[in-house]
Tab-separated table of C-alpha atoms in Angstrom:
chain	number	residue	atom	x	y	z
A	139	UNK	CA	65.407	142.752	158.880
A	140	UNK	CA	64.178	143.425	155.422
A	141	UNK	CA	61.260	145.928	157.269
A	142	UNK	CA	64.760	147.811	158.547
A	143	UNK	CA	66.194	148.166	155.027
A	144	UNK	CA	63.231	149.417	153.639
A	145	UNK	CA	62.122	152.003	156.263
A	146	UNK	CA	66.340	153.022	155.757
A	147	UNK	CA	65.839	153.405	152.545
A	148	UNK	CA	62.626	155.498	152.828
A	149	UNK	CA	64.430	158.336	154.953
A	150	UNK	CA	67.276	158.836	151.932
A	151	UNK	CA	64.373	158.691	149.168
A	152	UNK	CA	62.782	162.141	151.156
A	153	UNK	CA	66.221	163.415	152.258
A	154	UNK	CA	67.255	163.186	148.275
A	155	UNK	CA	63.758	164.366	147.034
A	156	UNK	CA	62.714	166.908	149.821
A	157	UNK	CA	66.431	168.259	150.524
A	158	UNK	CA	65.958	167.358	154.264
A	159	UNK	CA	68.503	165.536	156.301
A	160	UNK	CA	67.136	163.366	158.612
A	161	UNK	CA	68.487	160.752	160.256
A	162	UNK	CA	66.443	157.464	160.972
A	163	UNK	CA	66.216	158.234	164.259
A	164	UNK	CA	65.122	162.078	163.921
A	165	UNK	CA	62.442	161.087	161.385
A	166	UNK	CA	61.100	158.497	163.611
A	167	UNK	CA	60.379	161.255	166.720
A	168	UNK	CA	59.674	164.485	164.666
A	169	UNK	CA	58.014	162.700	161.210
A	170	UNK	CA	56.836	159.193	162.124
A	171	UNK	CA	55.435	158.964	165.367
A	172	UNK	CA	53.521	162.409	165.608
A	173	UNK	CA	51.578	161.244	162.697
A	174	UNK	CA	50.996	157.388	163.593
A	175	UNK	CA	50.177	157.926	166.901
A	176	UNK	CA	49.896	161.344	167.978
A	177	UNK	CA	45.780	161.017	167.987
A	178	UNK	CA	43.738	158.442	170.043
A	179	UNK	CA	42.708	156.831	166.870
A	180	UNK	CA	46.069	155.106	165.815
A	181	UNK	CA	47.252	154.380	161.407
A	182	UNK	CA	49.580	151.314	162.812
A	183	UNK	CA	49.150	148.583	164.923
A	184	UNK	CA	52.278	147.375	167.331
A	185	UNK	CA	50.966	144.854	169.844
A	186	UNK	CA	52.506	145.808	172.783
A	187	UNK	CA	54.275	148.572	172.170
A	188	UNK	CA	53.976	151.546	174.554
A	189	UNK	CA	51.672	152.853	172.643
A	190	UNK	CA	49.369	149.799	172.218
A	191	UNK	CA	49.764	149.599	175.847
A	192	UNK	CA	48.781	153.015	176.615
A	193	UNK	CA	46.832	154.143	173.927
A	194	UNK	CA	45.297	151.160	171.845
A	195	UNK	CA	44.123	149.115	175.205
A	196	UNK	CA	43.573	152.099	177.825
A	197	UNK	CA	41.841	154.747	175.502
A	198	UNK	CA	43.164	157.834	177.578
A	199	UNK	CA	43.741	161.005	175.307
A	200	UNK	CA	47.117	161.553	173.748
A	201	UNK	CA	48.256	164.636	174.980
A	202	UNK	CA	51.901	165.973	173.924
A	203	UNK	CA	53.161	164.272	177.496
A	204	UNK	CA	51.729	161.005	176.899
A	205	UNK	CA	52.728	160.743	173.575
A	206	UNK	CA	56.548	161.621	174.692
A	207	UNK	CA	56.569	159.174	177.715
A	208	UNK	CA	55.209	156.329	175.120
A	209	UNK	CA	58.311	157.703	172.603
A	210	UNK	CA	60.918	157.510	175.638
A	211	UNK	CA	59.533	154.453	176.632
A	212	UNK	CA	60.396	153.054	173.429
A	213	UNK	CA	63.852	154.605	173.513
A	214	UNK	CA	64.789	153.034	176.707
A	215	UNK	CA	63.700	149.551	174.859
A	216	UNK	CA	65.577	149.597	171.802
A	217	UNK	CA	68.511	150.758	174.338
A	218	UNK	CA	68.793	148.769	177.015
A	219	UNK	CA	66.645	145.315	175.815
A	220	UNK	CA	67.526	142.556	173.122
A	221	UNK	CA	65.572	143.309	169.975
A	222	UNK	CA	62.051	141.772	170.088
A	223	UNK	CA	58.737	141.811	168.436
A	224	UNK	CA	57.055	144.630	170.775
A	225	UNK	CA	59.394	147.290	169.529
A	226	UNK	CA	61.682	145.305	166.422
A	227	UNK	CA	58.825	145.309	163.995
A	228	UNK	CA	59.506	141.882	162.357
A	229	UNK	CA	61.192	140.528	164.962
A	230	UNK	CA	61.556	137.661	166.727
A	231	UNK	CA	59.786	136.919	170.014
A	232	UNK	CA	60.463	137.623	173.278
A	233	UNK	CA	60.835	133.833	174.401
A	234	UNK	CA	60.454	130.744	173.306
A	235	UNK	CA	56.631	130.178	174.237
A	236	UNK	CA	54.753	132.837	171.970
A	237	UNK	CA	53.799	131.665	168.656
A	238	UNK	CA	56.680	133.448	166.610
A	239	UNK	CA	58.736	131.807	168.572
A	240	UNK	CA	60.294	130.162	165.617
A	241	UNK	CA	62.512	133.352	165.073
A	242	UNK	CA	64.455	133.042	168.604
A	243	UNK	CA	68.050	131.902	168.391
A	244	UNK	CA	70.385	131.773	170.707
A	245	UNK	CA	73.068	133.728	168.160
A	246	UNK	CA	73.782	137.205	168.456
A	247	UNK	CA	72.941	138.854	165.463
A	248	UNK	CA	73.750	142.578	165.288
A	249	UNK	CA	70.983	144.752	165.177
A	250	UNK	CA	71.503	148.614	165.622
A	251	UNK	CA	69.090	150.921	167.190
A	252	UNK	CA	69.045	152.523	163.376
A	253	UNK	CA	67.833	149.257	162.812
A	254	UNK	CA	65.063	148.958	165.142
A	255	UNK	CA	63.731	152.899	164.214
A	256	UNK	CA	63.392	151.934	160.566
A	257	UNK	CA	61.937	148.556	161.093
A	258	UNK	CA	58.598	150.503	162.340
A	259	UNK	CA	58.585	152.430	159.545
A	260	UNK	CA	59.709	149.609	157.322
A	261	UNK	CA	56.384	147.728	158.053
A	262	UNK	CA	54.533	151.087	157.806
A	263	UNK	CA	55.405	151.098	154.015
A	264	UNK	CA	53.586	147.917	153.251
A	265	UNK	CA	50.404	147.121	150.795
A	266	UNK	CA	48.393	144.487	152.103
A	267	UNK	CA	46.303	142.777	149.622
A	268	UNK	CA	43.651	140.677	149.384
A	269	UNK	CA	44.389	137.382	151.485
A	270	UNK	CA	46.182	139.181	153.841
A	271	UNK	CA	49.728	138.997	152.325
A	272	UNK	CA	51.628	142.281	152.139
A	273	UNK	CA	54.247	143.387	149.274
A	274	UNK	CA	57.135	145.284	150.190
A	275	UNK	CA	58.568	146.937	147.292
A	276	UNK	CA	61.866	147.264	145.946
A	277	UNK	CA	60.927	150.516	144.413
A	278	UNK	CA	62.398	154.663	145.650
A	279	UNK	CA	58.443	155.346	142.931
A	280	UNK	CA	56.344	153.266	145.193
A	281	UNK	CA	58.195	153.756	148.746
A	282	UNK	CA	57.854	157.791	148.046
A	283	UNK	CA	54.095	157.080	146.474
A	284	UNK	CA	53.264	155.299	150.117
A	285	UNK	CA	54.711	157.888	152.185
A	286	UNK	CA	52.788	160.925	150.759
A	287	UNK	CA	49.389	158.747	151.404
A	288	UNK	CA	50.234	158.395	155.159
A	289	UNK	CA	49.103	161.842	155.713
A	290	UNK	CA	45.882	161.515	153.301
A	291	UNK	CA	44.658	158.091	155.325
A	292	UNK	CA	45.454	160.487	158.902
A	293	UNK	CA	43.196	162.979	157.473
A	294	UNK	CA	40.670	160.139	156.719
A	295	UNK	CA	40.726	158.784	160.077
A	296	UNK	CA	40.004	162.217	161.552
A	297	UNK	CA	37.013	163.083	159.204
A	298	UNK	CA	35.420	159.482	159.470
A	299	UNK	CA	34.994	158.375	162.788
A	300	UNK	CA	33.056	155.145	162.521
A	301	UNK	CA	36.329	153.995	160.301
A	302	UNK	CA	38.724	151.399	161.779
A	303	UNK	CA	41.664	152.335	163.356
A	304	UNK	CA	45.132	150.502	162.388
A	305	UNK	CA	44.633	150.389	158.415
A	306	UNK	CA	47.648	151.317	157.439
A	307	UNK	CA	48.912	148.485	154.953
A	308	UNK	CA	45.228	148.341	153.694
A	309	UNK	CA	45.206	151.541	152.983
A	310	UNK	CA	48.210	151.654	151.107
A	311	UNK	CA	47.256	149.312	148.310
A	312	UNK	CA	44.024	151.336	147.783
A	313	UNK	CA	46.238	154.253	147.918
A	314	UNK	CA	49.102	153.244	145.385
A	315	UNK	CA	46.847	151.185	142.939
A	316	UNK	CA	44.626	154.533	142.714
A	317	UNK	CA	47.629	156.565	142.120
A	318	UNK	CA	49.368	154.536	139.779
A	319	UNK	CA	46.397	153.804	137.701
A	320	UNK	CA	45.789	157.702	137.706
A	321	UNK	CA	42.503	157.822	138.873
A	322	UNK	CA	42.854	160.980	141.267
A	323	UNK	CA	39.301	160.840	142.093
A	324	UNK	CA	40.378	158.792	144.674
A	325	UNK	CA	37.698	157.184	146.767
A	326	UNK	CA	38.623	154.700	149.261
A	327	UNK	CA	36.962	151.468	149.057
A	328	UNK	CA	35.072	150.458	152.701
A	329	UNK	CA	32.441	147.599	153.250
A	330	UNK	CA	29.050	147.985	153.229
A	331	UNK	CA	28.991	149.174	156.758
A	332	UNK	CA	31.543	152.069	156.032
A	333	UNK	CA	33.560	150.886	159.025
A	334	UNK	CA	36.317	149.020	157.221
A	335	UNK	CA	38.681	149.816	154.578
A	336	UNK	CA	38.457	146.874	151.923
A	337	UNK	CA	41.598	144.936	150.928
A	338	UNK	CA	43.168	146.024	147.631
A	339	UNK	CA	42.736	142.306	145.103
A	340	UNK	CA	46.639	142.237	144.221
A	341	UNK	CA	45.300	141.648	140.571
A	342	UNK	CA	44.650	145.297	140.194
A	343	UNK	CA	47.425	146.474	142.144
A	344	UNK	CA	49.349	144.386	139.361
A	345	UNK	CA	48.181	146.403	136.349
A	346	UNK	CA	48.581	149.160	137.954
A	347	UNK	CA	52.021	148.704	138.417
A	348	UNK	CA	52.452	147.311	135.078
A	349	UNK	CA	51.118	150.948	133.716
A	350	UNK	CA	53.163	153.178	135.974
A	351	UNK	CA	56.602	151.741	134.313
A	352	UNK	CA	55.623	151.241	131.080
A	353	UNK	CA	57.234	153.771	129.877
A	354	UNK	CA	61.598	153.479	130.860
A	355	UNK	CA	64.092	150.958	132.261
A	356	UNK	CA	62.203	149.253	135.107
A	357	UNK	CA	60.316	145.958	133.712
A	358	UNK	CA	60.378	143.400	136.460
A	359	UNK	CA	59.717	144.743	140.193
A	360	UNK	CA	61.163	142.964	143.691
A	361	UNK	CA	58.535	142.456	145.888
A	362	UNK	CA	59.463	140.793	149.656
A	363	UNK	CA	55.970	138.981	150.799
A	364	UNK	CA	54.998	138.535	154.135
A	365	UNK	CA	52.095	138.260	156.927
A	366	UNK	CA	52.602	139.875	160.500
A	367	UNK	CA	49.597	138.841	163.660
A	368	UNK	CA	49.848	136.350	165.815
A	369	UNK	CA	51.659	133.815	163.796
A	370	UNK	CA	54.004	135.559	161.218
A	371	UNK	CA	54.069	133.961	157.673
A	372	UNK	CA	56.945	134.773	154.965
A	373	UNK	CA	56.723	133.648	151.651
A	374	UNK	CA	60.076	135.390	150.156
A	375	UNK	CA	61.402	137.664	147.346
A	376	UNK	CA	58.908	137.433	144.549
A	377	UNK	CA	59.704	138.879	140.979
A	378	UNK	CA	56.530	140.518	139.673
A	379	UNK	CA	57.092	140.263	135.523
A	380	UNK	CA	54.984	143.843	134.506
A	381	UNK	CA	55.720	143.312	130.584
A	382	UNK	CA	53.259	140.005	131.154
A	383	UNK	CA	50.715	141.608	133.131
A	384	UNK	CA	50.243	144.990	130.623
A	385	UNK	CA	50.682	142.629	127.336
A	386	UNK	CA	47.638	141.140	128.744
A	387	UNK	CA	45.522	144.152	129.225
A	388	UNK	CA	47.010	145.664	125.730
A	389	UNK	CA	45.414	142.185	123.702
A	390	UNK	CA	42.422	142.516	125.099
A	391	UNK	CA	42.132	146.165	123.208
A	392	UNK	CA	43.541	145.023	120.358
A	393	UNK	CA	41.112	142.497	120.659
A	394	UNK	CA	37.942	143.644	122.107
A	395	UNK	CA	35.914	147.065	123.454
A	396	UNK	CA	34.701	146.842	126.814
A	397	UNK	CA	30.828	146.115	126.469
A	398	UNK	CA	28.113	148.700	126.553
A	399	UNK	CA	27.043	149.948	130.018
A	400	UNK	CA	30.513	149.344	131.974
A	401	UNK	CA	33.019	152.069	132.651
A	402	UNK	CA	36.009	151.722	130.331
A	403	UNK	CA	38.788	150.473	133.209
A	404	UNK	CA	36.093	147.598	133.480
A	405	UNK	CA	38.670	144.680	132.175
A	406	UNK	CA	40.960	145.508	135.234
A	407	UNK	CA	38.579	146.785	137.624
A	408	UNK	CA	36.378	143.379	137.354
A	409	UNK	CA	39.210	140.832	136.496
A	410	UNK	CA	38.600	137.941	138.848
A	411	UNK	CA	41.730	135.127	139.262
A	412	UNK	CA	41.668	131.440	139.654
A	413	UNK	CA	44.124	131.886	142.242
A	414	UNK	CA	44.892	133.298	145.468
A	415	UNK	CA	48.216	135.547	145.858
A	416	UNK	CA	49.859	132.603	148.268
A	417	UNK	CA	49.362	130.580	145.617
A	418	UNK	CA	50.800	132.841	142.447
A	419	UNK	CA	53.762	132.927	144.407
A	420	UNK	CA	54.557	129.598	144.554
A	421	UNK	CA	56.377	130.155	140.884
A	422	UNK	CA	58.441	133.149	142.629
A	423	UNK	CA	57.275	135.227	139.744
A	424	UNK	CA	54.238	136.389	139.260
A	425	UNK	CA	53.206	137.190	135.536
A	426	UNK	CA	50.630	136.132	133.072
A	427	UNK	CA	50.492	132.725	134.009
A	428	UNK	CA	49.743	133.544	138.092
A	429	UNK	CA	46.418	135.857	136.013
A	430	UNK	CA	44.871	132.964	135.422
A	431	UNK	CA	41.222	133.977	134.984
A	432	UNK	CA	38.781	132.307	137.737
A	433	UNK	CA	36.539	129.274	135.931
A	434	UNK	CA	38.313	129.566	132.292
A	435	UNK	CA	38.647	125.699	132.217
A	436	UNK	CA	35.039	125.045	132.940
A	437	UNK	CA	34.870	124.433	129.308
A	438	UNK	CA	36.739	121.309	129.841
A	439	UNK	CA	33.242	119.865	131.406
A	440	UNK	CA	31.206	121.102	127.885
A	441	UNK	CA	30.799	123.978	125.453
A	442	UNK	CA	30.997	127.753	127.325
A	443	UNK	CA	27.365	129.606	127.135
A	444	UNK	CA	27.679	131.316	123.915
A	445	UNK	CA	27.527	135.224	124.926
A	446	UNK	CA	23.974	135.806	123.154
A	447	UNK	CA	21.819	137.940	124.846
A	448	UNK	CA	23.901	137.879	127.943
A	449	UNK	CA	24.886	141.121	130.775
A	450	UNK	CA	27.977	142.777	130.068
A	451	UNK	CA	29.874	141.519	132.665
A	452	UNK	CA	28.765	137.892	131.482
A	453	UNK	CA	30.445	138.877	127.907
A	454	UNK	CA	33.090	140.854	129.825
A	455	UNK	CA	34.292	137.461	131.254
A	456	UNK	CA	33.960	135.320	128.321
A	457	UNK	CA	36.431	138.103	126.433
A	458	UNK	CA	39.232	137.869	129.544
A	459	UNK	CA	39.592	134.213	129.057
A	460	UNK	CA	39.913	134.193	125.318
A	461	UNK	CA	42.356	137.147	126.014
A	462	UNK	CA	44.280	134.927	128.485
A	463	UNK	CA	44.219	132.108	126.334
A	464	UNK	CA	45.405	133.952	123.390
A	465	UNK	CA	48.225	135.910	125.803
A	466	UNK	CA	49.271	132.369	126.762
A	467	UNK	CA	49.209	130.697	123.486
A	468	UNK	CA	51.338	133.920	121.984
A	469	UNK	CA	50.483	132.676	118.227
A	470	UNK	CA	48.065	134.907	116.721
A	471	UNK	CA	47.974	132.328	113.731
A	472	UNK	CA	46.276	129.662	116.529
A	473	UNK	CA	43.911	132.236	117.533
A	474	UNK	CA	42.691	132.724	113.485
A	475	UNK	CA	43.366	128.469	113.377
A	476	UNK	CA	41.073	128.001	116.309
A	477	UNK	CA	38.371	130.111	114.875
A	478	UNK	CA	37.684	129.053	111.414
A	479	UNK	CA	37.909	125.417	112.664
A	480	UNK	CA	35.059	126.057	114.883
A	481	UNK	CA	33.227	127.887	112.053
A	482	UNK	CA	34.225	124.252	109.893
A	483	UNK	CA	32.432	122.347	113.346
A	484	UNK	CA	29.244	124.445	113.344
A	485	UNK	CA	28.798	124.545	109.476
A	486	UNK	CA	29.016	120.531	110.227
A	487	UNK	CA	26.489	120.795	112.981
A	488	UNK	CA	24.420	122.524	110.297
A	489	UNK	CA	24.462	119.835	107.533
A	490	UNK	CA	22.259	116.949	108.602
A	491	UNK	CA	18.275	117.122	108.443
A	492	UNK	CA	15.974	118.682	110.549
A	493	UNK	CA	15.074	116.887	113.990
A	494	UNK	CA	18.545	114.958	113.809
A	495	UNK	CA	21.066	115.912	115.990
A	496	UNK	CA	24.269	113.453	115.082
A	497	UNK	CA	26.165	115.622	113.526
A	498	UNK	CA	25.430	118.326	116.809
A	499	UNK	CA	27.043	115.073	119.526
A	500	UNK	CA	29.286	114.398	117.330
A	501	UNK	CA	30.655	118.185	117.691
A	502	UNK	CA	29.861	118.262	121.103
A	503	UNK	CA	31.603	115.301	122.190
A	504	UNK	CA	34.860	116.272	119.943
A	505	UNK	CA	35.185	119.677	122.034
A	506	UNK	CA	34.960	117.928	125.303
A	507	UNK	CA	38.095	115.997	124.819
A	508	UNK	CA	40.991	117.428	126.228
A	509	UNK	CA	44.322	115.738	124.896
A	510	UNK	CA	45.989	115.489	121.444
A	511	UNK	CA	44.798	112.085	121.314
A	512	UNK	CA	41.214	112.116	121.789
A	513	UNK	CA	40.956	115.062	120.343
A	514	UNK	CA	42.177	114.109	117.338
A	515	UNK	CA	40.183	110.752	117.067
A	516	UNK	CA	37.234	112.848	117.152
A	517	UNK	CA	38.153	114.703	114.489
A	518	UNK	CA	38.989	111.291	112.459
A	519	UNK	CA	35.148	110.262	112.982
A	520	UNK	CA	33.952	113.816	112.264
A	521	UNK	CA	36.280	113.968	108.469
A	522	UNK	CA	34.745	110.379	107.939
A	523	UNK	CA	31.676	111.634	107.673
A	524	UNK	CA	32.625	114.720	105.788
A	525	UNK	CA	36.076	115.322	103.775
A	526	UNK	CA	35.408	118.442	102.298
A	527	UNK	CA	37.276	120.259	105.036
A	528	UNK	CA	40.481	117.630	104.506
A	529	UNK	CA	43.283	120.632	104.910
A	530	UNK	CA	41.589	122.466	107.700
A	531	UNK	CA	41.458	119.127	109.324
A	532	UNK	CA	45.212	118.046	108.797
A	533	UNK	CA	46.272	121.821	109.421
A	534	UNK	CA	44.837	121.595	112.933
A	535	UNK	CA	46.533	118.015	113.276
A	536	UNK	CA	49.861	119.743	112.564
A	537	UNK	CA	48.961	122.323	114.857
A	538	UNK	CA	47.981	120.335	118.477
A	539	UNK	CA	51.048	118.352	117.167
A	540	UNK	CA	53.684	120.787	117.716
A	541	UNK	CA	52.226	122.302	120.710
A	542	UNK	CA	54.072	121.873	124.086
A	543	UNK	CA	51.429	119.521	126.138
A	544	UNK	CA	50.429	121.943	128.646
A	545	UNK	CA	49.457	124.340	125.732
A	546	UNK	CA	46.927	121.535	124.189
A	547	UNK	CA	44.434	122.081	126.682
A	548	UNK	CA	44.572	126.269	126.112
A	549	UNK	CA	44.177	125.498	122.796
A	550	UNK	CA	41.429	123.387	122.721
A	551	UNK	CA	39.526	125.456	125.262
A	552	UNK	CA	40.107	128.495	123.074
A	553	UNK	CA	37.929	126.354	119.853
A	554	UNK	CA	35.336	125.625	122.381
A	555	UNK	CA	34.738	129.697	123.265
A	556	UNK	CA	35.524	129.958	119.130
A	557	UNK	CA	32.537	127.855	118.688
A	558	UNK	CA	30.277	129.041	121.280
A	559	UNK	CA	30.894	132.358	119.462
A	560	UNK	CA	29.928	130.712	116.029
A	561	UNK	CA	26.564	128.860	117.013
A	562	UNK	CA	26.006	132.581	119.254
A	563	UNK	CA	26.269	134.392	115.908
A	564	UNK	CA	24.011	132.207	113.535
């Protein structure tokens, strides 16, 4: 039903902005269906619609008749049939044998034929990101932002004719993540082949979100995620926390400059998560903890490769997760903590004679452990050998001390890129 509310709410965005006055219905023949399907090469895929049935799967060429007996056809449905999934986009099945069969119920619940004309444009308002999940928006910005690219992805199809047909979610998370990053130059991204429209990661369509309302009231968006084929999937409402996702960008450029040779949007362009969208839902909000950059704990297993003489994406990746780290921990004291400690370690390291390398294990042992109270045994055996750093020591004590546990490993993986950065820098 949520498809219906949306594609309602659609028609009274362009009524208000546009000063028509459409009603569902009359923007569904004159507006909707001309431009979805009123060409052999369809933007929207509805599995046995009329129009699947007489355009998708017998290829004949839509003439202005055809296209109005597949529109009547449709009429006659949504009046005379119970609501189901060939014409109630989101709906349940038509029995209890297909596999969204799951939705049937033998209640009545009320659905209008208003209802059933904006559920098709409902799911036609969609971005479908990568994984195959697709965000509905509770947003009049993005709805309006989706509906001017319908037209743009038409003229696509028409001027591209090796491109895949039925794109339309796809192509609107290219399309909104372009335009609310303002990059006009838009370019649509397609696989190698140039016969596919590649799916937007959600990570990007995230910051660009996150940009778009920085500025005024909105700071958390509403985002209803779903899956439509051959076995529908529905994970829920999800909150999408923008403050958390732009902080995260804005410390990195406090922080760092994007390195030489990569375009400056290179920090969201190339940000790669640890986790899928399914699984940043699972928290029902998505924020800075869901951006969890892919492989930042790999320095659990040993010391990070120090970024000496590495490519700039190499050094891109080892600034993200001190970023994230640093976004996460949300103590800028820490981050200056965790740093001259590791300067302390490595000027250890450097103490003992030539062609001895205690004093190197010893360091590289401490930075392996991961909880309070290894950690800090290590750093017993390490002051044992050498008090001179006695209040840096007990100062970092303190420090792991009053940490919350599930900030101790953050912490201590942020010393072990700290001191990777030393030993890069000597």
């Amino acid at each position: 039903m949520y498809h219906s509310v949306t594609g309602k709410r659609l028609v009274e965005c362009l009524n208000q902005r546009d000063g028509t006055t459409y009603t569902v219905r009359q923007f569904f023949d004159k507006i909707y269906v001309p431009l979805f399907f009123g060409s052999a090469r369809l933007l929207q895929y509805v599995n046995n619609s009329p129009f699947d049935q007489e355009i998708s799967k017998q290829k004949k060429a839509v003439t202005q008749a055809l296209l109005g007996d597949c529109l009547q056809r449709v009429h006659d449905k949504v009046q005379g049939l119970e609501p189901d999934a060939s014409f109630f986009l989101g709906g349940p099945a038509s029995g209890s044998t297909e596999t969204t069969s799951g939705q049937v119920t033998s209640m009545r619940v009320p659905v209008s034929d208003e209802d059933v004309y904006a559920s098709w444009i409902g799911a036609a308002l969609g971005l479908t990101v990568q994984g195959g999940f697709t965000l509905l928006i509770d947003s009049d910005d993005v709805l309006l932002m989706t509906y001017d690219g319908w037209v743009q992805y038409r003229r696509l199809l028409e001027q591209t004719p090796n491109l895949k047909q039925f794109q339309i979610n796809t192509w609107n998370g290219q399309w909104v993540a372009n335009r609310m990053s303002k990059a006009f130059d838009f370019d649509p991204a397609a696989d190698k082949d140039g016969n596919a429209l590649e799916t937007q990661p959600w990570v990007q369509l995230l910051f660009a979100l996150s940009y778009h309302y920085r500025e005024g009231p909105v700071h958390q968006l509403l985002a209803y995620v779903y899956s439509l084929g051959q076995s529908n999937k529905t994970v829920g409402f999800i909150r999408l926390n923008l403050p958390e996702v732009r902080r995260l960008a804005d410390l990195y450029r406090q922080l760092y400059t994007v390195p030489p040779g990569l375009p400056p949007g290179s920090f969201e362009q190339l940000y790669n998560t640890e986790l899928s969208f399914r699984a940043a839902c699972e928290r029902t909000e998505v924020g800075l903890r869901a951006l969890r950059p892919k492989d930042v704990f790999n320095a659990q297993r040993g010391i990070p490769k120090p970024p000496k003489n590495v490519e700039p994406k190499q050094q891109l990746a080892f600034d993200t997760y001190q970023t994230w780290i640093i976004a996460m921990l949300n103590n800028t004291e820490l981050m200056n903590r965790a740093k001259e400690l590791a300067e302390s370690l490595y000027q250890f390291r450097k103490q003992e004679e030539r062609g001895k390398n205690t004093n190197k294990n010893m360091v590289d042992d401490l930075l392996k452990k991961r909880n309070r109270r290894e950690f800090i045994e290590g750093l017993t055996e390490v002051l044992q050998k050498d008090s001179a750093k006695c209040d840096l020591f007990e100062q970092a004590v303190a420090d792991l001390l009053a940490l919350p546990a599930d900030n101790v490993p953050l912490f201590l993986t942020l010393l072990s890129f700290e001191y990777a950065v030393a030993v890069a820098k000597a």
